[in-house]
Structure formats: C-alpha cells, structure tokens
mmCIF file of C-alpha atoms (C1' of nucleotides) in Angstrom:
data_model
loop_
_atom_site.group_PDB
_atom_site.id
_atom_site.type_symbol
_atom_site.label_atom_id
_atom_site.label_comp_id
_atom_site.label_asym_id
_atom_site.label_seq_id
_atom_site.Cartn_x
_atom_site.Cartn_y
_atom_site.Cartn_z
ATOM 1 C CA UNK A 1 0.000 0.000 0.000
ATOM 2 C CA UNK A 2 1.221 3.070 -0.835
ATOM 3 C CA UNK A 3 1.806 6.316 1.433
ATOM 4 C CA UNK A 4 -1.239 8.597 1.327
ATOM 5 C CA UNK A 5 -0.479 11.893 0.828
ATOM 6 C CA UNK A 6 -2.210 14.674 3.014
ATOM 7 C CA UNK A 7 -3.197 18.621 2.332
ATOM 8 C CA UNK A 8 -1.538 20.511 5.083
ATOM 9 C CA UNK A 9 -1.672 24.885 5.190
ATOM 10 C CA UNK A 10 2.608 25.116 5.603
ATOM 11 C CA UNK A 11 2.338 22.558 2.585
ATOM 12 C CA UNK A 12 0.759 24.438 0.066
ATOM 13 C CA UNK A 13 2.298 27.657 1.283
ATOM 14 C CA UNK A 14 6.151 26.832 0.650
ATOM 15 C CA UNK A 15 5.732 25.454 -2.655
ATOM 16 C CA UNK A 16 3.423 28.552 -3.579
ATOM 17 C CA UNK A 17 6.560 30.583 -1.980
ATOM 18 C CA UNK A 18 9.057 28.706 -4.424
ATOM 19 C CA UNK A 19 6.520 28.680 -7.713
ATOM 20 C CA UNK A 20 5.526 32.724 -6.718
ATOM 21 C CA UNK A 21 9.412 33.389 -6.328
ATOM 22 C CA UNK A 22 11.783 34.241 -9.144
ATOM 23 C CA UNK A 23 14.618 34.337 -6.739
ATOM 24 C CA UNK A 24 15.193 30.281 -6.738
ATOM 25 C CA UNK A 25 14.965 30.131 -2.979
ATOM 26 C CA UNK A 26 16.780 28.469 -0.217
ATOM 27 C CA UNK A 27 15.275 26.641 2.629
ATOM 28 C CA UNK A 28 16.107 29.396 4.653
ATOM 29 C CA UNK A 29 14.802 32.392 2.617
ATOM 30 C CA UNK A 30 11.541 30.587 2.588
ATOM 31 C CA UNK A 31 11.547 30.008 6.270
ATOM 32 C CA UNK A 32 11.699 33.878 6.781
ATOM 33 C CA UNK A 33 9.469 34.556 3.994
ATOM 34 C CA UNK A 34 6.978 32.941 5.359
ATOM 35 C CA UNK A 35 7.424 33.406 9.461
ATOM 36 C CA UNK A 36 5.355 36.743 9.563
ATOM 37 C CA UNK A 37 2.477 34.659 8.252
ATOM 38 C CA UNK A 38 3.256 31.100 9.888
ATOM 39 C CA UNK A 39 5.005 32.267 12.878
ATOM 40 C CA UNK A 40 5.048 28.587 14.124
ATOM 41 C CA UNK A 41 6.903 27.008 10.912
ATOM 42 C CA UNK A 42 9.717 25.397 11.627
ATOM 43 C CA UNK A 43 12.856 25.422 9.363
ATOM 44 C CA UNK A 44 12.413 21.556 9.774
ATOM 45 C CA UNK A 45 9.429 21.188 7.954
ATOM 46 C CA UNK A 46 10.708 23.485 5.449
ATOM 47 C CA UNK A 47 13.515 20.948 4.814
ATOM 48 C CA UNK A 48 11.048 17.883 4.834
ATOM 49 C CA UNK A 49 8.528 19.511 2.402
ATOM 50 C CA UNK A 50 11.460 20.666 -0.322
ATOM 51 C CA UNK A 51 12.639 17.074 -0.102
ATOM 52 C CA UNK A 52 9.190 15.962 -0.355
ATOM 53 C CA UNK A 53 8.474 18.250 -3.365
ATOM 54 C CA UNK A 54 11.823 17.102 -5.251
ATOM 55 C CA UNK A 55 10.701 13.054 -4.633
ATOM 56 C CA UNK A 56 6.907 14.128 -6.282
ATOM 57 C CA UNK A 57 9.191 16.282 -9.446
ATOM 58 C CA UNK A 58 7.264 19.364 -8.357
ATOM 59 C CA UNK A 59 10.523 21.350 -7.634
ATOM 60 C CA UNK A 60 14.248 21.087 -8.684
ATOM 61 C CA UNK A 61 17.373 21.481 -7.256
ATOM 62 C CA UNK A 62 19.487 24.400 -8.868
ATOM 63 C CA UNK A 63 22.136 23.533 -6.984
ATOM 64 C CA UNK A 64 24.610 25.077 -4.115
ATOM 65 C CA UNK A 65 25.415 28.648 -4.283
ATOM 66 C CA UNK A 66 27.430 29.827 -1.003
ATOM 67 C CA UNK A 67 26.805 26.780 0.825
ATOM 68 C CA UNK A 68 22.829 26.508 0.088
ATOM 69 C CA UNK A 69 20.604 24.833 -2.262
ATOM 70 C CA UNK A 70 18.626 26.481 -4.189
ATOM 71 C CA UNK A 71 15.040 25.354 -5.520
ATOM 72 C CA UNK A 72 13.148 26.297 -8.765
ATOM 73 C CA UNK A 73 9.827 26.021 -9.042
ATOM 74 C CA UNK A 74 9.637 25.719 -12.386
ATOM 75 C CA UNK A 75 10.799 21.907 -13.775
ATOM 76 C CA UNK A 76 10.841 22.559 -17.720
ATOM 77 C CA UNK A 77 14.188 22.559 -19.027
ATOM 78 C CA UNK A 78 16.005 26.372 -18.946
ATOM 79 C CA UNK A 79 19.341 27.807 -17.968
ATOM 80 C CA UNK A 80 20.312 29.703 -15.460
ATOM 81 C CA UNK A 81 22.872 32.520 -14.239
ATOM 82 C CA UNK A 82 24.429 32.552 -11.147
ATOM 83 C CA UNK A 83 26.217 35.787 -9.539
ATOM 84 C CA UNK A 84 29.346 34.343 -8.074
ATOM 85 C CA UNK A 85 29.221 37.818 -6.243
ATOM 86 C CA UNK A 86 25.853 38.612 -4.317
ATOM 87 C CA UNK A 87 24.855 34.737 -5.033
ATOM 88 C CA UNK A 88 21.400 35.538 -6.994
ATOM 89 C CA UNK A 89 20.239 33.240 -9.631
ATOM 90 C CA UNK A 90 18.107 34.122 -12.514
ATOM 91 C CA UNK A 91 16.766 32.030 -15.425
ATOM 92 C CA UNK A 92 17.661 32.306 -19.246
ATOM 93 C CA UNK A 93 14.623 32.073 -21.092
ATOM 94 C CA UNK A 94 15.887 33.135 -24.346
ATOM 95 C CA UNK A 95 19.185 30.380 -23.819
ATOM 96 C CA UNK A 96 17.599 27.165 -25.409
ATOM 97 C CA UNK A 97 18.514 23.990 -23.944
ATOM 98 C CA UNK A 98 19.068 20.918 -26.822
ATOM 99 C CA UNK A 99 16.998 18.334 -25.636
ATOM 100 C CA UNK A 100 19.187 16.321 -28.175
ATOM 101 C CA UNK A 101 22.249 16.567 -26.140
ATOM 102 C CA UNK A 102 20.578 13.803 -22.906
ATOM 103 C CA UNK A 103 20.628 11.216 -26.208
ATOM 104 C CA UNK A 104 23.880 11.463 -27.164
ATOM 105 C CA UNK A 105 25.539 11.287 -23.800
ATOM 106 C CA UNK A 106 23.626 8.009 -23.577
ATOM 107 C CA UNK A 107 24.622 6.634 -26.853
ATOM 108 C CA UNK A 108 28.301 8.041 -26.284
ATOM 109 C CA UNK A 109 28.621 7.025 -22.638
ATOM 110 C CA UNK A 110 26.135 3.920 -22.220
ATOM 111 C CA UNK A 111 24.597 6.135 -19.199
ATOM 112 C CA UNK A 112 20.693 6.764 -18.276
ATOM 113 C CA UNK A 113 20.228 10.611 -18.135
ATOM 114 C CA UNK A 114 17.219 12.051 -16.612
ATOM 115 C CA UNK A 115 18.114 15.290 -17.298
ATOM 116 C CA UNK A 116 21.001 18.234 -17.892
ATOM 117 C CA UNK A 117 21.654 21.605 -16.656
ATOM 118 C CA UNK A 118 23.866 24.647 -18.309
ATOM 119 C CA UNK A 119 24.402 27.312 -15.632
ATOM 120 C CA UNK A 120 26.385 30.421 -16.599
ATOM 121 C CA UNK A 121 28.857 31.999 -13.743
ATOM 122 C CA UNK A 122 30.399 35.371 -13.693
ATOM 123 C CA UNK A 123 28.992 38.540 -12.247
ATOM 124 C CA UNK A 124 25.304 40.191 -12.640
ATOM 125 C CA UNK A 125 24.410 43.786 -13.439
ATOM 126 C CA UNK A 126 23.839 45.231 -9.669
ATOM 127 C CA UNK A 127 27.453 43.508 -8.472
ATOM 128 C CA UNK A 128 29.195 44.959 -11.776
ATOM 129 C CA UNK A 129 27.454 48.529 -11.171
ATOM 130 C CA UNK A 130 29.070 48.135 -7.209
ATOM 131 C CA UNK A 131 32.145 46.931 -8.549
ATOM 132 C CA UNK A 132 32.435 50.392 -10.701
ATOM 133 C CA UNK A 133 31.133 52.500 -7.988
ATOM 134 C CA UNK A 134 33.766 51.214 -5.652
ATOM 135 C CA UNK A 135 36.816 51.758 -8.477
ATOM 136 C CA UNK A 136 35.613 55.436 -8.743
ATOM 137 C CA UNK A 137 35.551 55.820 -4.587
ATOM 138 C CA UNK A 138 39.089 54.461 -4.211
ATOM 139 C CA UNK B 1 53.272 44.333 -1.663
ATOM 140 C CA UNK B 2 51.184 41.132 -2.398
ATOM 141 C CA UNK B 3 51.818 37.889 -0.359
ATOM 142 C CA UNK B 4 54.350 35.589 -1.459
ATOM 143 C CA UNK B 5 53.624 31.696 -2.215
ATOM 144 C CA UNK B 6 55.608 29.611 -1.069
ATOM 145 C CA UNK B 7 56.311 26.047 -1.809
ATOM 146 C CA UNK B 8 55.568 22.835 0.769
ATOM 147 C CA UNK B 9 55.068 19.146 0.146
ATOM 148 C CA UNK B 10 51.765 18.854 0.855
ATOM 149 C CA UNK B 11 50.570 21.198 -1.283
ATOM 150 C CA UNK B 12 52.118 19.869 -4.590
ATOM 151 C CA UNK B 13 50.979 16.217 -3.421
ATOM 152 C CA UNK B 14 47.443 17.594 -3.033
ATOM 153 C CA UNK B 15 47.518 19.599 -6.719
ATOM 154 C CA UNK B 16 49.260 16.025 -7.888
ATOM 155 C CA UNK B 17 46.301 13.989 -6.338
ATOM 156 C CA UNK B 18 43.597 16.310 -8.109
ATOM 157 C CA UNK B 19 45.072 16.296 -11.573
ATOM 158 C CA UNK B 20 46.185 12.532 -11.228
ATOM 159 C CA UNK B 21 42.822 11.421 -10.519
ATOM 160 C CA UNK B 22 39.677 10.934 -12.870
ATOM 161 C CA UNK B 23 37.030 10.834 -10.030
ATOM 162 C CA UNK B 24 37.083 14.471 -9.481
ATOM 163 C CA UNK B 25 37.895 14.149 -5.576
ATOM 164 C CA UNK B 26 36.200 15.569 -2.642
ATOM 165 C CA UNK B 27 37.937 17.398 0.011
ATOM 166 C CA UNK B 28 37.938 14.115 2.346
ATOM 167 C CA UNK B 29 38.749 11.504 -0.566
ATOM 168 C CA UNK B 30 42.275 13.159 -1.455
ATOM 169 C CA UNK B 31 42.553 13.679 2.880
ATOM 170 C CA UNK B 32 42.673 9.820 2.380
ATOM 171 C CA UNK B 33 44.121 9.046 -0.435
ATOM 172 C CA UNK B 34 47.214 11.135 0.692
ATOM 173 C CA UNK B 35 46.993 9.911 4.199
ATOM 174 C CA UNK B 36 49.446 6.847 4.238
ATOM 175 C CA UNK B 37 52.284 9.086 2.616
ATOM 176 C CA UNK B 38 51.364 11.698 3.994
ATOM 177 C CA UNK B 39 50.366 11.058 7.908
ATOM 178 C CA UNK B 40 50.343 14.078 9.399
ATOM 179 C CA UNK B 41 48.120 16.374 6.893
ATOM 180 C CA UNK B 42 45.202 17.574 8.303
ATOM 181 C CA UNK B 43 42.141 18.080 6.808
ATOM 182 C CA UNK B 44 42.215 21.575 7.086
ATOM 183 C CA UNK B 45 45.189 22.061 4.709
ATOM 184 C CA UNK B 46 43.424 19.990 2.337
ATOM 185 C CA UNK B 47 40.657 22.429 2.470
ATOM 186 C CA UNK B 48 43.326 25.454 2.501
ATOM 187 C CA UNK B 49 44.820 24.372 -0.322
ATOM 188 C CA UNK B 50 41.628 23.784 -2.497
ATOM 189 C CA UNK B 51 40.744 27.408 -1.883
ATOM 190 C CA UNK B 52 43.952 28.557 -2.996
ATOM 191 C CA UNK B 53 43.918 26.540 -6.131
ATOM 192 C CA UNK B 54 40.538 27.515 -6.805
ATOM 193 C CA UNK B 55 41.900 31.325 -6.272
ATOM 194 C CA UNK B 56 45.136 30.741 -8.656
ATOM 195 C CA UNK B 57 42.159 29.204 -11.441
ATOM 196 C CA UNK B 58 44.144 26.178 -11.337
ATOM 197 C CA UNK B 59 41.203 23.738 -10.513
ATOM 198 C CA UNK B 60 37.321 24.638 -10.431
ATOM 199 C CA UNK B 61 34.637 23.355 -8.606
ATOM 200 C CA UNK B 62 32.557 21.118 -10.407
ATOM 201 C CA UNK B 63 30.030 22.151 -7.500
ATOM 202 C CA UNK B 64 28.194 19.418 -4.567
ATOM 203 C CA UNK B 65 27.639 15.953 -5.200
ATOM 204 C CA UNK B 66 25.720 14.734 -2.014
ATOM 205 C CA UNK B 67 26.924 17.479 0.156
ATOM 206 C CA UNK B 68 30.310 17.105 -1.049
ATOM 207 C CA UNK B 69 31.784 20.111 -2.963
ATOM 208 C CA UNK B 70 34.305 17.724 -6.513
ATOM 209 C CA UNK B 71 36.827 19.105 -8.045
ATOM 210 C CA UNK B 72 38.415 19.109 -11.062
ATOM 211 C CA UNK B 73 42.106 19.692 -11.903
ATOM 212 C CA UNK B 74 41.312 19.968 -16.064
ATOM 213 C CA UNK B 75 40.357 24.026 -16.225
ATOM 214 C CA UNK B 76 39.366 23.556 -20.148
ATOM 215 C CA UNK B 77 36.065 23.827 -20.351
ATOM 216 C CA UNK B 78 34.456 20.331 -20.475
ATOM 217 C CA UNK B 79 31.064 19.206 -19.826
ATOM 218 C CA UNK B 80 29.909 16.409 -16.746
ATOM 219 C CA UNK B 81 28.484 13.639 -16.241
ATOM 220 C CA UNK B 82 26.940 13.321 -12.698
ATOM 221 C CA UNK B 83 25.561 9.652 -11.378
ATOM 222 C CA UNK B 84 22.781 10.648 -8.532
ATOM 223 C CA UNK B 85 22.934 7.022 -7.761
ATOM 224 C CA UNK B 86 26.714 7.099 -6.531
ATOM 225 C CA UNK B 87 28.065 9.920 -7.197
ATOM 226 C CA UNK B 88 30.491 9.339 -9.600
ATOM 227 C CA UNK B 89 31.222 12.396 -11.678
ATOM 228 C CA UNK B 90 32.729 11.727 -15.292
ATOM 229 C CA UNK B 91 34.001 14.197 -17.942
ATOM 230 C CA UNK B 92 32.102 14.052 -21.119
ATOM 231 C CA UNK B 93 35.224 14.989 -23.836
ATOM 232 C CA UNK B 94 33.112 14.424 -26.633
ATOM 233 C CA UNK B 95 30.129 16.579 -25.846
ATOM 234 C CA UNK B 96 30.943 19.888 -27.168
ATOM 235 C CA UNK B 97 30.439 23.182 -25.312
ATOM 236 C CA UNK B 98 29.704 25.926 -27.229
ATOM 237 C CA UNK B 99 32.048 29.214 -26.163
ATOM 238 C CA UNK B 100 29.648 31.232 -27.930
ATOM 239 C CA UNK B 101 26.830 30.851 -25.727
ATOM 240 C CA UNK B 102 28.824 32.629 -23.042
ATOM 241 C CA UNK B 103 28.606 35.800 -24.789
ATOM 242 C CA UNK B 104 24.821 35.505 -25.883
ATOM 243 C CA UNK B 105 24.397 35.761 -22.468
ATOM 244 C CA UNK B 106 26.168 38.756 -21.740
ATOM 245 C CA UNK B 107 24.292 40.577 -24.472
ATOM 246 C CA UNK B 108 21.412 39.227 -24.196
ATOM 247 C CA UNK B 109 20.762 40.199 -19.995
ATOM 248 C CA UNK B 110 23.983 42.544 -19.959
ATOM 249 C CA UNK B 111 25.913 40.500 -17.337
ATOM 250 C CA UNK B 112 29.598 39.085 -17.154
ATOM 251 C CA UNK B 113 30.020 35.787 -17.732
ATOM 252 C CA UNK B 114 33.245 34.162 -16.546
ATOM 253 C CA UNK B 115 32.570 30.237 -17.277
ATOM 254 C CA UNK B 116 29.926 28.072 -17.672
ATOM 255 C CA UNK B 117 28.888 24.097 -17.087
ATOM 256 C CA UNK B 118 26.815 21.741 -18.707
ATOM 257 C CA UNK B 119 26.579 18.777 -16.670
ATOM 258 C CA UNK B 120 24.263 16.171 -16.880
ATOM 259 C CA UNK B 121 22.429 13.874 -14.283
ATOM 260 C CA UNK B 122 21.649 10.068 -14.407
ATOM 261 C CA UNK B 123 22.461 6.589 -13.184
ATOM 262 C CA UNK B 124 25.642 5.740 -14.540
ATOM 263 C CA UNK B 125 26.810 2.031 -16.260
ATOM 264 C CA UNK B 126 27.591 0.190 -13.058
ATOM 265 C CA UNK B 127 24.418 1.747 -10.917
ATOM 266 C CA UNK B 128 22.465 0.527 -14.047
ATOM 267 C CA UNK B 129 23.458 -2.847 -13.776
ATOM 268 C CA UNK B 130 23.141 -2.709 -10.012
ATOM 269 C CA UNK B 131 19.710 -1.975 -10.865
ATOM 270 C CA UNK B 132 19.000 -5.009 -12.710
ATOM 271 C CA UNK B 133 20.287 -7.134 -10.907
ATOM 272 C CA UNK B 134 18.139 -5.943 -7.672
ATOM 273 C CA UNK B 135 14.916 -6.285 -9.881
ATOM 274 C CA UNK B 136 15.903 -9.921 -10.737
ATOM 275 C CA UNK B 137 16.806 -11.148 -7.475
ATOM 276 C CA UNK B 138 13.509 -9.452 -6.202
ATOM 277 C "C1'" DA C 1 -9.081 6.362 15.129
ATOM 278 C "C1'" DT C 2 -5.308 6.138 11.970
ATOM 279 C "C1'" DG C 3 -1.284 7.657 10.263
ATOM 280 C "C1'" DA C 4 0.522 11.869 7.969
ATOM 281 C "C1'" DC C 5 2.455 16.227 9.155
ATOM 282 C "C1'" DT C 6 4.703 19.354 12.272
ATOM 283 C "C1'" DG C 7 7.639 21.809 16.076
ATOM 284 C "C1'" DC C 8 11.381 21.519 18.615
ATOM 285 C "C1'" DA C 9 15.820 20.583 19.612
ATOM 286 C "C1'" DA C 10 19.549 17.477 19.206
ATOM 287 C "C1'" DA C 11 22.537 15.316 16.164
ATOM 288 C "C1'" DG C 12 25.029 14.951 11.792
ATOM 289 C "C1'" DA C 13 27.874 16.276 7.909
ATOM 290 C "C1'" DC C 14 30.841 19.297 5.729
ATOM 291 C "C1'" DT C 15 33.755 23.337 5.918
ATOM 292 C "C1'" DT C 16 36.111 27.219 8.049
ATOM 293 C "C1'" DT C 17 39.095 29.314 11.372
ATOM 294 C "C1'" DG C 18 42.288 30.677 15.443
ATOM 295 C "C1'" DC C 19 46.517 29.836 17.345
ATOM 296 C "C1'" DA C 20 50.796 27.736 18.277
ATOM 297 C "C1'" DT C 21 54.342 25.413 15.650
ATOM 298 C "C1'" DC C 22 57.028 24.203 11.789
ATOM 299 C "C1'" DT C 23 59.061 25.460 7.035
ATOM 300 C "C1'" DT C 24 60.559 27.982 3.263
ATOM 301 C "C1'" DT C 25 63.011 31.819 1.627
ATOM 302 C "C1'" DA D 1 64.591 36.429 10.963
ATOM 303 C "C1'" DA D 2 60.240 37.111 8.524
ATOM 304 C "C1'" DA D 3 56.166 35.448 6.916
ATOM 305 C "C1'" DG D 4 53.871 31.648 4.687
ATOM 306 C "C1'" DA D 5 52.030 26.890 5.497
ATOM 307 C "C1'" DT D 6 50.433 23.404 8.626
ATOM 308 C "C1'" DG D 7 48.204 20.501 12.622
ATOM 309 C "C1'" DC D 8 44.911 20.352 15.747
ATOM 310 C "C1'" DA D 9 40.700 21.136 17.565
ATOM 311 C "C1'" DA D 10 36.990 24.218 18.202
ATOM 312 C "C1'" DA D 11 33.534 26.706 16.023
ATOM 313 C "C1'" DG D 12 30.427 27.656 12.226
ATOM 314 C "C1'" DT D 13 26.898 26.613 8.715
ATOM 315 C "C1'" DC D 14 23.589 24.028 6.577
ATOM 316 C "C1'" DT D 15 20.734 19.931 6.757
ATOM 317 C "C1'" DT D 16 18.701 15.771 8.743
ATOM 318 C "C1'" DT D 17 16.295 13.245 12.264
ATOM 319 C "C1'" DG D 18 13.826 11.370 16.598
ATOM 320 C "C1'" DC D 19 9.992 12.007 19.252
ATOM 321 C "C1'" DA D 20 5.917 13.712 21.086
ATOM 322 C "C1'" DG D 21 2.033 16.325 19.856
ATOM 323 C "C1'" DT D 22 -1.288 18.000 16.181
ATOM 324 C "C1'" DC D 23 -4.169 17.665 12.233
ATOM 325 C "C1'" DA D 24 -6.439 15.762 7.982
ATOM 326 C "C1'" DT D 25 -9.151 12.030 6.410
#
DNA sequence: ATGACTGCAAAGACTTTGCATCTTT
DNA sequence: AAAGATGCAAAGTCTTTGCAGTCAT
C-alpha cells in the first residue's frame, strides 16, 4: 500500500513561496518569507517539504550557491545565471537547452540521463554597477 | 606588496592527487588518499589548499555531489556527467560546449560571464546494472 | 481512530578558522 | 629572521532526524 499523501496549510504555502518566487529560494529564505504569516513554521518542515516536493518532481534542485541549495519552481528545461558575487540566480529564457544533447551522452557514454543543466557563472548587473562604484571611490 | 607563495610538500601532493585522478575528488577523498604518505596532513590544509587553487584558477569546482563540494584539476572547459545514484562524476570529452553561448548571455541580460557548465544527471553504467540485478533477485 | 504532518531541539555532515608550531626563503 | 604553510581542535553553517504532539481524512 502506498503512502497517502495529506493537504496541510505550511504545505501548500512553501511550494506557492518557491513557484511565486523568481529568486530560486533556499530553505532558509523561505523560512523567513513565510514566518510573519506562519510564525510557528519550523525550518524543519521546510527541509522535509522541499525534499518531499523534489521526490513528487514538483521542484528542482538548482544547486549550491554559497553553501545553500537552491530550488526552482519551475521543472521545464532552462538555464540559469548565477552571480558568483551577491549569489542571486536568474533564469535564461531566451538560452535554449538541446533536448538532443541527454541522447547522445547516452549513446556516447552507455549512461541513463534524466536530465542536464547549463548554468552560466560570472557577475550580474547590480554587483558589476558596485564593482564600478567602488573603483571610482578608491 | 602582495603575499608571497611559497612552496611545501603537501601542497604539490594535493595539486598532484587532483590532476592525477579521474574521479574528481572531494575534500575528504584526497585527505585519504594522501593519508598513508602523507600522515600528518590535516584536513584543514586539504581544504586550505583547495581554496587557494581555486583562487590561482588552477582547478574549479565542479560544484556538490551529495553534500560534497568535486573538483576538477582539467580548467578547459568540459562538460559532466553526474551519477545521482553514486556519485560518480565523469568528464564528457566528446560533448561539445559551445564558447559562444557565453557571450549571448552577456548581451542578451547585460551580465559578465566568466565560465559556464553543462553537466548532466543520471544513473551511470555500473548503478544501471546494479539496478537489474536488484529487480531480478527481487 | 489512523497515520501523515509538524515543532522543537539534538545530532550529523561538511567546511572554516584561530593559534601555536614548523618550514621555506 | 620574517612570513607563509600546517596541525589540531573548536567553532560555524547548513541539513537531517527522533519524538511527542497536532491535524487531515
């Protein structure tokens, strides 16, 4: 028998945190976000529901950025940016992914992907605009 | 006057571990794979030295496998192949990774882009035929 | 009433850091 | 001799987990 699966109010409010947030959150900015309104959510359940939400595909894993994961909301395939400054992380919509690319690391490699990521590093517009404010001050 | 480097044993036999290997090591896998020759390092100059290597842009990250940050002694860019099953983490020579894209993304959302991945996620050969033999036994 | 979900706090895993000591230059 | 590099252990950060209580069905 399988596990049944219950509605529950801190549920339904992290993932709409994560889907409502373009920020890819951490565990912890969604804890905060949503203290005011749950003040007795606990960064536990926080952890237990993302890890819940991966299991069901309903969220992925960006990654680590300065020690925490990040979560996406949104599971179709896109690319991302990460600021290896301020640690922000925005998707690439107009970066296309090719789909193409899983098959032929199977057929190369004899591996089973499920799926790939291309993430772009360097440094976004607000932490270059810093970086030039702080040349001019010194 | 900027800080000198100096040279030490441990420090080349950690760089030496890195490149030598294919398994893009963890922090604690060269800690004991240097161990018996080495049997006083500590843990913490393994972790010293990563960041400085990192610093110098003579390895990168290849970013946390199950909590572990991997890294990767070949700087060229190269794209990864990630098992979630163990862990492994292989380079993919003969998938291609296009240096344009890099600058599409500057122009396109007027950030600085330093590097980028493409890694892809899976069950690699042996976890495969772990697999299969699970589901006959069972 | 059952068992899924949660809060709380303790435990766990990985990484960083301070300080005394040893090494390289 | 000066200052960089290390060992050791403590501290720090993020995440997981056990247990008792709460809540949805």
């Amino acid at each position: 028998m399988e596990r049944a699966i219950r509605y529950s109010k801190k549920r339904e409010a992290i993932l709409n945190a994560i889907r409502c947030s373009k920020a890819h959150p951490s565990a912890e900015w969604i804890y905060h976000t949503l203290k005011p309104e749950h003040p007795d959510l606990s960064l536990g359940t926080v952890y237990r529901n993302l890890l819940f939400f991966q299991q069901q595909g309903m969220i992925q894993s960006v990654g680590v950025v300065n020690g925490q994961e990040r979560f996406d909301g949104e599971t179709n395939p896109h690319s991302h940016f990460v600021c290896s400054k301020c640690g922000a992380v925005m998707d690439l919509d107009q970066i296309p992914m090719d789909a193409n690319l899983s098959k032929q690391v199977e057929e190369l490699y004899g591996v089973q992907v499920q799926r790939h990521e291309l993430t772009f590093y360097g440094t976004c517009k607000k932490c270059m605009q810093n970086k030039f404010e702080e040349a001019i001050l010194s």
